[in-house]
PDB file of N, CA and C in Angstrom:
ATOM      1  N   MET C  23      50.587 -12.028  50.995  1.00  0.00           N
ATOM      2  CA  MET C  23      49.930 -12.731  52.006  1.00  0.00           C
ATOM      3  C   MET C  23      49.999 -12.154  53.442  1.00  0.00           C
ATOM      4  N   SER C  24      48.315 -12.277  53.574  1.00  0.00           N
ATOM      5  CA  SER C  24      47.882 -11.910  55.002  1.00  0.00           C
ATOM      6  C   SER C  24      47.819 -12.718  56.460  1.00  0.00           C
ATOM      7  N   GLU C  25      48.252 -12.215  57.232  1.00  0.00           N
ATOM      8  CA  GLU C  25      48.681 -12.753  58.360  1.00  0.00           C
ATOM      9  C   GLU C  25      47.610 -13.287  59.104  1.00  0.00           C
ATOM     10  N   GLU C  26      47.169 -14.632  59.628  1.00  0.00           N
ATOM     11  CA  GLU C  26      45.995 -15.666  60.176  1.00  0.00           C
ATOM     12  C   GLU C  26      45.756 -14.063  61.608  1.00  0.00           C
ATOM     13  N   LEU C  27      44.288 -13.857  61.764  1.00  0.00           N
ATOM     14  CA  LEU C  27      44.276 -13.552  62.828  1.00  0.00           C
ATOM     15  C   LEU C  27      43.942 -14.683  64.000  1.00  0.00           C
ATOM     16  N   PRO C  28      44.229 -13.746  65.700  1.00  0.00           N
ATOM     17  CA  PRO C  28      44.211 -15.153  66.651  1.00  0.00           C
ATOM     18  C   PRO C  28      42.666 -15.456  66.945  1.00  0.00           C
ATOM     19  N   GLN C  29      42.405 -16.594  67.193  1.00  0.00           N
ATOM     20  CA  GLN C  29      40.853 -16.811  67.549  1.00  0.00           C
ATOM     21  C   GLN C  29      39.817 -16.173  68.604  1.00  0.00           C
ATOM     22  N   SER C  30      40.980 -15.874  69.850  1.00  0.00           N
ATOM     23  CA  SER C  30      40.132 -15.483  70.850  1.00  0.00           C
ATOM     24  C   SER C  30      40.985 -13.801  71.366  1.00  0.00           C
ATOM     25  N   THR C  31      40.543 -12.766  72.030  1.00  0.00           N
ATOM     26  CA  THR C  31      41.143 -11.695  72.256  1.00  0.00           C
ATOM     27  C   THR C  31      40.535 -11.590  74.098  1.00  0.00           C
ATOM     28  N   TYR C  32      41.454 -11.582  74.990  1.00  0.00           N
ATOM     29  CA  TYR C  32      41.219 -11.826  76.078  1.00  0.00           C
ATOM     30  C   TYR C  32      41.463 -10.465  76.736  1.00  0.00           C
ATOM     31  N   LEU C  33      40.601  -9.758  77.571  1.00  0.00           N
ATOM     32  CA  LEU C  33      41.227  -8.550  78.465  1.00  0.00           C
ATOM     33  C   LEU C  33      41.591  -9.168  79.639  1.00  0.00           C
ATOM     34  N   ILE C  34      42.839  -8.277  80.231  1.00  0.00           N
ATOM     35  CA  ILE C  34      43.280  -8.873  81.633  1.00  0.00           C
ATOM     36  C   ILE C  34      43.387  -7.421  82.295  1.00  0.00           C
ATOM     37  N   SER C  35      42.969  -7.710  83.671  1.00  0.00           N
ATOM     38  CA  SER C  35      43.190  -6.812  84.648  1.00  0.00           C
ATOM     39  C   SER C  35      44.289  -7.237  85.872  1.00  0.00           C
ATOM     40  N   ALA C  36      45.218  -6.228  85.697  1.00  0.00           N
ATOM     41  CA  ALA C  36      46.328  -6.813  87.050  1.00  0.00           C
ATOM     42  C   ALA C  36      46.723  -5.611  87.740  1.00  0.00           C
ATOM     43  N   ALA C  37      47.343  -5.923  88.801  1.00  0.00           N
ATOM     44  CA  ALA C  37      47.389  -4.903  89.611  1.00  0.00           C
ATOM     45  C   ALA C  37      48.676  -4.769  90.221  1.00  0.00           C
ATOM     46  N   ILE C  38      49.286  -3.348  90.749  1.00  0.00           N
ATOM     47  CA  ILE C  38      50.676  -2.899  91.084  1.00  0.00           C
ATOM     48  C   ILE C  38      50.120  -3.017  92.599  1.00  0.00           C
ATOM     49  N   VAL C  39      50.080  -3.443  93.670  1.00  0.00           N
ATOM     50  CA  VAL C  39      50.343  -3.611  94.972  1.00  0.00           C
ATOM     51  C   VAL C  39      51.798  -3.313  95.681  1.00  0.00           C
ATOM     52  N   ARG C  40      51.737  -1.908  96.281  1.00  0.00           N
ATOM     53  CA  ARG C  40      52.863  -1.946  97.056  1.00  0.00           C
ATOM     54  C   ARG C  40      52.947  -1.872  98.319  1.00  0.00           C
ATOM     55  N   ARG C  41      54.219  -2.000  99.022  1.00  0.00           N
ATOM     56  CA  ARG C  41      54.310  -1.428 100.455  1.00  0.00           C
ATOM     57  C   ARG C  41      55.676  -1.382 100.681  1.00  0.00           C
ATOM     58  N   GLY C  42      55.717   0.188 100.836  1.00  0.00           N
ATOM     59  CA  GLY C  42      57.213   0.636 100.564  1.00  0.00           C
ATOM     60  C   GLY C  42      57.678   0.617  99.351  1.00  0.00           C
ATOM     61  N   GLU C  43      58.395  -0.064  99.383  1.00  0.00           N
ATOM     62  CA  GLU C  43      59.588  -0.261  98.063  1.00  0.00           C
ATOM     63  C   GLU C  43      58.994  -1.529  97.905  1.00  0.00           C
ATOM     64  N   GLU C  44      58.142  -2.171  98.227  1.00  0.00           N
ATOM     65  CA  GLU C  44      57.870  -3.803  97.726  1.00  0.00           C
ATOM     66  C   GLU C  44      56.784  -3.630  96.782  1.00  0.00           C
ATOM     67  N   VAL C  45      57.048  -4.739  95.926  1.00  0.00           N
ATOM     68  CA  VAL C  45      55.746  -4.690  94.946  1.00  0.00           C
ATOM     69  C   VAL C  45      55.465  -6.094  95.261  1.00  0.00           C
ATOM     70  N   LEU C  46      54.018  -6.515  95.563  1.00  0.00           N
ATOM     71  CA  LEU C  46      53.599  -7.983  95.551  1.00  0.00           C
ATOM     72  C   LEU C  46      53.339  -8.382  94.174  1.00  0.00           C
ATOM     73  N   LEU C  47      53.872  -9.872  94.078  1.00  0.00           N
ATOM     74  CA  LEU C  47      54.201 -10.498  93.134  1.00  0.00           C
ATOM     75  C   LEU C  47      53.407 -11.951  93.370  1.00  0.00           C
ATOM     76  N   VAL C  48      52.598 -12.995  92.173  1.00  0.00           N
ATOM     77  CA  VAL C  48      52.412 -14.140  92.975  1.00  0.00           C
ATOM     78  C   VAL C  48      52.953 -15.096  91.999  1.00  0.00           C
ATOM     79  N   ARG C  49      52.877 -16.191  91.902  1.00  0.00           N
ATOM     80  CA  ARG C  49      53.568 -17.697  91.549  1.00  0.00           C
ATOM     81  C   ARG C  49      52.237 -18.046  90.529  1.00  0.00           C
ATOM     82  N   GLN C  50      52.635 -18.088  89.517  1.00  0.00           N
ATOM     83  CA  GLN C  50      51.523 -18.435  88.668  1.00  0.00           C
ATOM     84  C   GLN C  50      52.505 -19.708  87.683  1.00  0.00           C
ATOM     85  N   GLN C  51      51.087 -20.622  87.521  1.00  0.00           N
ATOM     86  CA  GLN C  51      51.877 -21.690  86.573  1.00  0.00           C
ATOM     87  C   GLN C  51      50.766 -22.195  85.580  1.00  0.00           C
ATOM     88  N   SER C  52      51.070 -21.973  84.535  1.00  0.00           N
ATOM     89  CA  SER C  52      50.222 -22.302  83.190  1.00  0.00           C
ATOM     90  C   SER C  52      49.622 -23.528  83.162  1.00  0.00           C
ATOM     91  N   THR C  53      50.961 -24.284  82.956  1.00  0.00           N
ATOM     92  CA  THR C  53      50.159 -26.159  82.932  1.00  0.00           C
ATOM     93  C   THR C  53      51.397 -26.686  83.769  1.00  0.00           C
ATOM     94  N   PRO C  54      50.852 -28.381  84.259  1.00  0.00           N
ATOM     95  CA  PRO C  54      52.014 -28.646  85.066  1.00  0.00           C
ATOM     96  C   PRO C  54      53.468 -29.008  84.667  1.00  0.00           C
ATOM     97  N   ASP C  55      53.334 -28.727  83.415  1.00  0.00           N
ATOM     98  CA  ASP C  55      55.179 -29.188  82.792  1.00  0.00           C
ATOM     99  C   ASP C  55      55.988 -27.882  82.568  1.00  0.00           C
ATOM    100  N   GLU C  56      55.291 -26.624  82.912  1.00  0.00           N
ATOM    101  CA  GLU C  56      56.115 -25.603  82.870  1.00  0.00           C
ATOM    102  C   GLU C  56      56.335 -25.046  83.895  1.00  0.00           C
ATOM    103  N   ALA C  57      57.299 -24.881  84.074  1.00  0.00           N
ATOM    104  CA  ALA C  57      58.122 -23.737  85.551  1.00  0.00           C
ATOM    105  C   ALA C  57      56.988 -22.871  85.771  1.00  0.00           C
ATOM    106  N   PRO C  58      56.794 -22.267  87.327  1.00  0.00           N
ATOM    107  CA  PRO C  58      55.787 -21.558  87.592  1.00  0.00           C
ATOM    108  C   PRO C  58      57.097 -20.119  87.156  1.00  0.00           C
ATOM    109  N   ILE C  59      56.030 -19.004  87.307  1.00  0.00           N
ATOM    110  CA  ILE C  59      56.948 -17.767  87.053  1.00  0.00           C
ATOM    111  C   ILE C  59      56.025 -16.727  88.202  1.00  0.00           C
ATOM    112  N   TRP C  60      56.886 -15.576  88.489  1.00  0.00           N
ATOM    113  CA  TRP C  60      56.318 -14.603  89.682  1.00  0.00           C
ATOM    114  C   TRP C  60      55.488 -13.539  88.486  1.00  0.00           C
ATOM    115  N   ALA C  61      54.437 -13.270  88.655  1.00  0.00           N
ATOM    116  CA  ALA C  61      54.193 -12.146  88.297  1.00  0.00           C
ATOM    117  C   ALA C  61      53.036 -11.160  89.241  1.00  0.00           C
ATOM    118  N   LEU C  62      52.412 -10.083  88.334  1.00  0.00           N
ATOM    119  CA  LEU C  62      51.674  -9.314  89.403  1.00  0.00           C
ATOM    120  C   LEU C  62      50.118 -10.104  89.118  1.00  0.00           C
ATOM    121  N   PRO C  63      49.441  -9.476  90.391  1.00  0.00           N
ATOM    122  CA  PRO C  63      48.226 -10.371  90.631  1.00  0.00           C
ATOM    123  C   PRO C  63      47.188  -9.986  89.547  1.00  0.00           C
ATOM    124  N   ALA C  64      46.714 -11.098  88.547  1.00  0.00           N
ATOM    125  CA  ALA C  64      46.057 -10.438  87.531  1.00  0.00           C
ATOM    126  C   ALA C  64      44.748 -11.698  87.063  1.00  0.00           C
ATOM    127  N   GLY C  65      44.055 -11.242  86.502  1.00  0.00           N
ATOM    128  CA  GLY C  65      43.055 -12.499  86.239  1.00  0.00           C
ATOM    129  C   GLY C  65      42.340 -11.895  84.791  1.00  0.00           C
ATOM    130  N   ARG C  66      41.913 -12.544  83.992  1.00  0.00           N
ATOM    131  CA  ARG C  66      40.997 -12.440  82.802  1.00  0.00           C
ATOM    132  C   ARG C  66      39.782 -11.853  83.281  1.00  0.00           C
ATOM    133  N   ASN C  67      39.351 -11.093  82.675  1.00  0.00           N
ATOM    134  CA  ASN C  67      37.937 -10.450  82.572  1.00  0.00           C
ATOM    135  C   ASN C  67      36.735 -10.996  81.893  1.00  0.00           C
ATOM    136  N   GLU C  68      36.171 -11.101  82.686  1.00  0.00           N
ATOM    137  CA  GLU C  68      34.565 -12.235  82.486  1.00  0.00           C
ATOM    138  C   GLU C  68      33.547 -11.405  81.348  1.00  0.00           C
ATOM    139  N   PRO C  69      33.286 -11.946  80.271  1.00  0.00           N
ATOM    140  CA  PRO C  69      32.099 -11.421  79.379  1.00  0.00           C
ATOM    141  C   PRO C  69      31.513 -10.232  80.174  1.00  0.00           C
ATOM    142  N   GLY C  70      31.605  -8.706  80.080  1.00  0.00           N
ATOM    143  CA  GLY C  70      30.755  -8.012  80.481  1.00  0.00           C
ATOM    144  C   GLY C  70      31.401  -7.371  81.767  1.00  0.00           C
ATOM    145  N   GLU C  71      32.245  -7.711  81.883  1.00  0.00           N
ATOM    146  CA  GLU C  71      33.123  -7.397  83.769  1.00  0.00           C
ATOM    147  C   GLU C  71      33.614  -6.224  83.368  1.00  0.00           C
ATOM    148  N   ILE C  72      33.512  -5.381  84.015  1.00  0.00           N
ATOM    149  CA  ILE C  72      34.123  -3.986  83.941  1.00  0.00           C
ATOM    150  C   ILE C  72      35.360  -4.278  84.704  1.00  0.00           C
ATOM    151  N   LEU C  73      36.538  -3.728  84.328  1.00  0.00           N
ATOM    152  CA  LEU C  73      38.164  -3.924  84.278  1.00  0.00           C
ATOM    153  C   LEU C  73      38.139  -3.712  86.023  1.00  0.00           C
ATOM    154  N   PRO C  74      37.989  -2.340  86.808  1.00  0.00           N
ATOM    155  CA  PRO C  74      38.003  -2.665  88.388  1.00  0.00           C
ATOM    156  C   PRO C  74      37.513  -3.634  88.731  1.00  0.00           C
ATOM    157  N   ASP C  75      36.062  -4.048  88.373  1.00  0.00           N
ATOM    158  CA  ASP C  75      35.472  -5.456  89.354  1.00  0.00           C
ATOM    159  C   ASP C  75      36.386  -6.483  89.078  1.00  0.00           C
ATOM    160  N   ALA C  76      36.880  -6.695  87.636  1.00  0.00           N
ATOM    161  CA  ALA C  76      37.646  -7.642  87.793  1.00  0.00           C
ATOM    162  C   ALA C  76      39.155  -7.698  88.294  1.00  0.00           C
ATOM    163  N   LEU C  77      39.618  -6.474  88.507  1.00  0.00           N
ATOM    164  CA  LEU C  77      41.091  -6.260  89.290  1.00  0.00           C
ATOM    165  C   LEU C  77      40.358  -6.641  90.938  1.00  0.00           C
ATOM    166  N   ILE C  78      39.620  -6.301  91.140  1.00  0.00           N
ATOM    167  CA  ILE C  78      39.230  -6.767  92.691  1.00  0.00           C
ATOM    168  C   ILE C  78      39.010  -8.052  92.900  1.00  0.00           C
ATOM    169  N   HIS C  79      38.109  -8.521  91.972  1.00  0.00           N
ATOM    170  CA  HIS C  79      37.955 -10.143  92.026  1.00  0.00           C
ATOM    171  C   HIS C  79      39.308 -11.196  91.871  1.00  0.00           C
ATOM    172  N   ALA C  80      39.915 -10.935  90.948  1.00  0.00           N
ATOM    173  CA  ALA C  80      41.646 -11.564  90.725  1.00  0.00           C
ATOM    174  C   ALA C  80      42.586 -11.134  91.975  1.00  0.00           C
ATOM    175  N   CYS C  81      42.549  -9.737  92.288  1.00  0.00           N
ATOM    176  CA  CYS C  81      43.309  -9.745  93.816  1.00  0.00           C
ATOM    177  C   CYS C  81      42.620 -10.772  95.075  1.00  0.00           C
ATOM    178  N   ARG C  82      41.832 -10.771  95.119  1.00  0.00           N
ATOM    179  CA  ARG C  82      41.045 -11.952  95.592  1.00  0.00           C
ATOM    180  C   ARG C  82      41.356 -12.940  96.042  1.00  0.00           C
ATOM    181  N   GLU C  83      40.962 -13.010  94.773  1.00  0.00           N
ATOM    182  CA  GLU C  83      41.301 -14.832  94.173  1.00  0.00           C
ATOM    183  C   GLU C  83      43.195 -15.229  94.337  1.00  0.00           C
ATOM    184  N   ASP C  84      43.493 -14.420  93.929  1.00  0.00           N
ATOM    185  CA  ASP C  84      45.237 -14.616  94.224  1.00  0.00           C
ATOM    186  C   ASP C  84      46.059 -14.524  95.377  1.00  0.00           C
ATOM    187  N   THR C  85      45.343 -13.398  96.002  1.00  0.00           N
ATOM    188  CA  THR C  85      45.980 -13.115  97.548  1.00  0.00           C
ATOM    189  C   THR C  85      45.659 -12.910  98.389  1.00  0.00           C
ATOM    190  N   GLY C  86      43.963 -13.480  98.342  1.00  0.00           N
ATOM    191  CA  GLY C  86      42.972 -12.895  99.788  1.00  0.00           C
ATOM    192  C   GLY C  86      43.102 -11.422 100.206  1.00  0.00           C
ATOM    193  N   LEU C  87      43.903 -10.554  99.662  1.00  0.00           N
ATOM    194  CA  LEU C  87      43.621  -9.007  99.911  1.00  0.00           C
ATOM    195  C   LEU C  87      42.168  -8.525  99.578  1.00  0.00           C
ATOM    196  N   GLU C  88      41.292  -7.666  99.695  1.00  0.00           N
ATOM    197  CA  GLU C  88      40.594  -6.933  99.319  1.00  0.00           C
ATOM    198  C   GLU C  88      40.891  -5.323  99.259  1.00  0.00           C
ATOM    199  N   ILE C  89      40.984  -5.197  97.629  1.00  0.00           N
ATOM    200  CA  ILE C  89      41.184  -3.994  97.276  1.00  0.00           C
ATOM    201  C   ILE C  89      40.257  -2.949  97.489  1.00  0.00           C
ATOM    202  N   ALA C  90      40.622  -1.888  98.282  1.00  0.00           N
ATOM    203  CA  ALA C  90      39.738  -0.786  99.057  1.00  0.00           C
ATOM    204  C   ALA C  90      40.027   0.073  98.194  1.00  0.00           C
ATOM    205  N   ASP C  91      41.043   0.715  97.374  1.00  0.00           N
ATOM    206  CA  ASP C  91      41.136   2.037  96.400  1.00  0.00           C
ATOM    207  C   ASP C  91      42.003   1.680  95.055  1.00  0.00           C
ATOM    208  N   ILE C  92      41.621   1.851  94.099  1.00  0.00           N
ATOM    209  CA  ILE C  92      42.527   1.705  92.546  1.00  0.00           C
ATOM    210  C   ILE C  92      42.597   3.206  92.367  1.00  0.00           C
ATOM    211  N   ARG C  93      44.219   3.436  92.307  1.00  0.00           N
ATOM    212  CA  ARG C  93      44.754   4.561  92.299  1.00  0.00           C
ATOM    213  C   ARG C  93      44.445   5.371  90.869  1.00  0.00           C
ATOM    214  N   ARG C  94      45.035   4.371  89.673  1.00  0.00           N
ATOM    215  CA  ARG C  94      44.800   4.661  88.468  1.00  0.00           C
ATOM    216  C   ARG C  94      45.341   3.775  87.402  1.00  0.00           C
ATOM    217  N   LEU C  95      45.005   4.068  86.226  1.00  0.00           N
ATOM    218  CA  LEU C  95      45.651   3.168  85.242  1.00  0.00           C
ATOM    219  C   LEU C  95      47.126   3.041  84.759  1.00  0.00           C
ATOM    220  N   ALA C  96      48.062   2.714  85.359  1.00  0.00           N
ATOM    221  CA  ALA C  96      49.305   2.494  85.192  1.00  0.00           C
ATOM    222  C   ALA C  96      49.807   2.482  83.349  1.00  0.00           C
ATOM    223  N   TYR C  97      49.457   1.273  83.273  1.00  0.00           N
ATOM    224  CA  TYR C  97      49.465   1.239  81.703  1.00  0.00           C
ATOM    225  C   TYR C  97      48.916  -0.097  81.044  1.00  0.00           C
ATOM    226  N   VAL C  98      48.973  -0.194  79.446  1.00  0.00           N
ATOM    227  CA  VAL C  98      48.266  -1.155  79.025  1.00  0.00           C
ATOM    228  C   VAL C  98      49.246  -1.800  78.026  1.00  0.00           C
ATOM    229  N   THR C  99      48.972  -2.867  77.964  1.00  0.00           N
ATOM    230  CA  THR C  99      49.885  -3.923  76.841  1.00  0.00           C
ATOM    231  C   THR C  99      49.294  -4.791  76.163  1.00  0.00           C
ATOM    232  N   GLN C 100      50.037  -5.216  75.338  1.00  0.00           N
ATOM    233  CA  GLN C 100      49.121  -6.354  74.158  1.00  0.00           C
ATOM    234  C   GLN C 100      50.178  -7.263  74.030  1.00  0.00           C
ATOM    235  N   LEU C 101      49.914  -8.497  74.401  1.00  0.00           N
ATOM    236  CA  LEU C 101      50.313  -9.765  74.349  1.00  0.00           C
ATOM    237  C   LEU C 101      49.730 -10.629  73.218  1.00  0.00           C
ATOM    238  N   ASP C 102      50.709 -10.597  72.209  1.00  0.00           N
ATOM    239  CA  ASP C 102      50.879 -11.394  71.056  1.00  0.00           C
ATOM    240  C   ASP C 102      50.713 -12.622  70.979  1.00  0.00           C
ATOM    241  N   GLU C 103      50.016 -13.551  71.117  1.00  0.00           N
ATOM    242  CA  GLU C 103      49.982 -15.391  70.902  1.00  0.00           C
ATOM    243  C   GLU C 103      49.459 -15.767  69.983  1.00  0.00           C
ATOM    244  N   HIS C 104      49.370 -15.213  69.029  1.00  0.00           N
ATOM    245  CA  HIS C 104      49.116 -15.900  67.274  1.00  0.00           C
ATOM    246  C   HIS C 104      49.693 -17.465  67.863  1.00  0.00           C
ATOM    247  N   GLU C 105      50.641 -17.780  67.758  1.00  0.00           N
ATOM    248  CA  GLU C 105      51.161 -19.406  67.913  1.00  0.00           C
ATOM    249  C   GLU C 105      49.756 -19.858  68.625  1.00  0.00           C
ATOM    250  N   ASN C 106      49.764 -19.662  70.008  1.00  0.00           N
ATOM    251  CA  ASN C 106      48.613 -20.221  70.601  1.00  0.00           C
ATOM    252  C   ASN C 106      47.180 -19.864  70.759  1.00  0.00           C
ATOM    253  N   GLY C 107      46.749 -19.394  69.309  1.00  0.00           N
ATOM    254  CA  GLY C 107      45.850 -18.954  68.929  1.00  0.00           C
ATOM    255  C   GLY C 107      44.899 -17.746  70.019  1.00  0.00           C
ATOM    256  N   PHE C 108      45.553 -16.813  70.261  1.00  0.00           N
ATOM    257  CA  PHE C 108      44.648 -15.724  71.210  1.00  0.00           C
ATOM    258  C   PHE C 108      45.819 -14.279  71.242  1.00  0.00           C
ATOM    259  N   LEU C 109      45.069 -13.323  71.311  1.00  0.00           N
ATOM    260  CA  LEU C 109      45.378 -12.167  71.641  1.00  0.00           C
ATOM    261  C   LEU C 109      45.346 -11.349  73.199  1.00  0.00           C
ATOM    262  N   ALA C 110      45.804 -10.572  74.110  1.00  0.00           N
ATOM    263  CA  ALA C 110      45.407 -10.132  75.338  1.00  0.00           C
ATOM    264  C   ALA C 110      45.747  -8.942  75.376  1.00  0.00           C
ATOM    265  N   VAL C 111      45.069  -8.617  75.838  1.00  0.00           N
ATOM    266  CA  VAL C 111      45.401  -6.699  76.132  1.00  0.00           C
ATOM    267  C   VAL C 111      45.204  -6.718  78.093  1.00  0.00           C
ATOM    268  N   ALA C 112      46.299  -6.455  78.452  1.00  0.00           N
ATOM    269  CA  ALA C 112      46.204  -6.326  79.815  1.00  0.00           C
ATOM    270  C   ALA C 112      46.151  -5.050  80.438  1.00  0.00           C
ATOM    271  N   PHE C 113      45.541  -4.562  81.374  1.00  0.00           N
ATOM    272  CA  PHE C 113      45.400  -3.390  82.041  1.00  0.00           C
ATOM    273  C   PHE C 113      46.086  -3.402  83.307  1.00  0.00           C
ATOM    274  N   VAL C 114      46.826  -2.559  83.547  1.00  0.00           N
ATOM    275  CA  VAL C 114      47.511  -2.736  84.824  1.00  0.00           C
ATOM    276  C   VAL C 114      47.317  -1.595  85.520  1.00  0.00           C
ATOM    277  N   PHE C 115      46.761  -1.797  87.073  1.00  0.00           N
ATOM    278  CA  PHE C 115      46.451  -0.489  87.642  1.00  0.00           C
ATOM    279  C   PHE C 115      47.384  -0.405  88.908  1.00  0.00           C
ATOM    280  N   GLU C 116      47.513   0.710  89.250  1.00  0.00           N
ATOM    281  CA  GLU C 116      48.108   0.981  90.763  1.00  0.00           C
ATOM    282  C   GLU C 116      46.920   0.508  91.763  1.00  0.00           C
ATOM    283  N   VAL C 117      47.396   0.258  92.516  1.00  0.00           N
ATOM    284  CA  VAL C 117      46.482   0.180  94.005  1.00  0.00           C
ATOM    285  C   VAL C 117      46.996   1.027  95.289  1.00  0.00           C
ATOM    286  N   ASP C 118      45.754   1.767  95.772  1.00  0.00           N
ATOM    287  CA  ASP C 118      46.556   2.730  97.138  1.00  0.00           C
ATOM    288  C   ASP C 118      46.149   2.214  98.158  1.00  0.00           C
ATOM    289  N   ARG C 119      44.692   1.141  98.791  1.00  0.00           N
ATOM    290  CA  ARG C 119      44.733   0.535  99.813  1.00  0.00           C
ATOM    291  C   ARG C 119      44.099  -0.706  99.371  1.00  0.00           C
ATOM    292  N   TRP C 120      44.448  -1.473 100.631  1.00  0.00           N
ATOM    293  CA  TRP C 120      43.807  -2.667 100.658  1.00  0.00           C
ATOM    294  C   TRP C 120      43.500  -3.120 102.079  1.00  0.00           C
ATOM    295  N   GLU C 121      42.807  -4.111 102.167  1.00  0.00           N
ATOM    296  CA  GLU C 121      42.569  -4.887 103.664  1.00  0.00           C
ATOM    297  C   GLU C 121      42.773  -6.286 103.459  1.00  0.00           C
ATOM    298  N   GLY C 122      43.091  -6.929 104.493  1.00  0.00           N
ATOM    299  CA  GLY C 122      43.092  -8.248 104.616  1.00  0.00           C
ATOM    300  C   GLY C 122      44.363  -8.954 105.004  1.00  0.00           C
ATOM    301  N   GLU C 123      44.487 -10.184 104.560  1.00  0.00           N
ATOM    302  CA  GLU C 123      45.547 -10.802 104.983  1.00  0.00           C
ATOM    303  C   GLU C 123      46.102 -11.667 104.045  1.00  0.00           C
ATOM    304  N   LEU C 124      47.879 -11.767 103.553  1.00  0.00           N
ATOM    305  CA  LEU C 124      47.941 -12.566 102.028  1.00  0.00           C
ATOM    306  C   LEU C 124      47.902 -13.984 102.689  1.00  0.00           C
ATOM    307  N   HIS C 125      47.331 -14.498 101.671  1.00  0.00           N
ATOM    308  CA  HIS C 125      47.419 -16.065 101.972  1.00  0.00           C
ATOM    309  C   HIS C 125      47.682 -16.945 100.132  1.00  0.00           C
ATOM    310  N   GLN C 126      48.185 -17.820 100.344  1.00  0.00           N
ATOM    311  CA  GLN C 126      48.608 -18.713  99.282  1.00  0.00           C
ATOM    312  C   GLN C 126      47.489 -19.457  98.680  1.00  0.00           C
ATOM    313  N   PRO C 127      47.319 -19.299  97.154  1.00  0.00           N
ATOM    314  CA  PRO C 127      45.924 -19.787  96.828  1.00  0.00           C
ATOM    315  C   PRO C 127      46.513 -21.370  97.040  1.00  0.00           C
ATOM    316  N   GLY C 128      45.314 -22.361  96.805  1.00  0.00           N
ATOM    317  CA  GLY C 128      45.270 -23.648  96.780  1.00  0.00           C
ATOM    318  C   GLY C 128      46.290 -24.238  95.268  1.00  0.00           C
ATOM    319  N   PRO C 129      46.146 -25.505  95.189  1.00  0.00           N
ATOM    320  CA  PRO C 129      46.857 -26.099  93.898  1.00  0.00           C
ATOM    321  C   PRO C 129      45.791 -26.091  92.732  1.00  0.00           C
TER     322      PRO C 129
END
């Protein structure tokens, strides 16, 4: 018996933004009835978008920060969401420098 493949595969770009010993996390909520969680700033890549560009866009949208220097790829992880019909591959990058002030995104 073969396992059914997920309908969609998504690429995710995420950032590790540090200030000294602190790591920036953002509050995310998938649906109104789920409890929010704390996570790294991240976003799903648009078709044809390269990973660093997606990372810069996601950080700007989630935090208001402008990423000035992406250091390196820290790790890659696969998120198996077969029961929800998708598979995601997350690329997590270390961020060296950024500019701007943190903001909280709207609802």
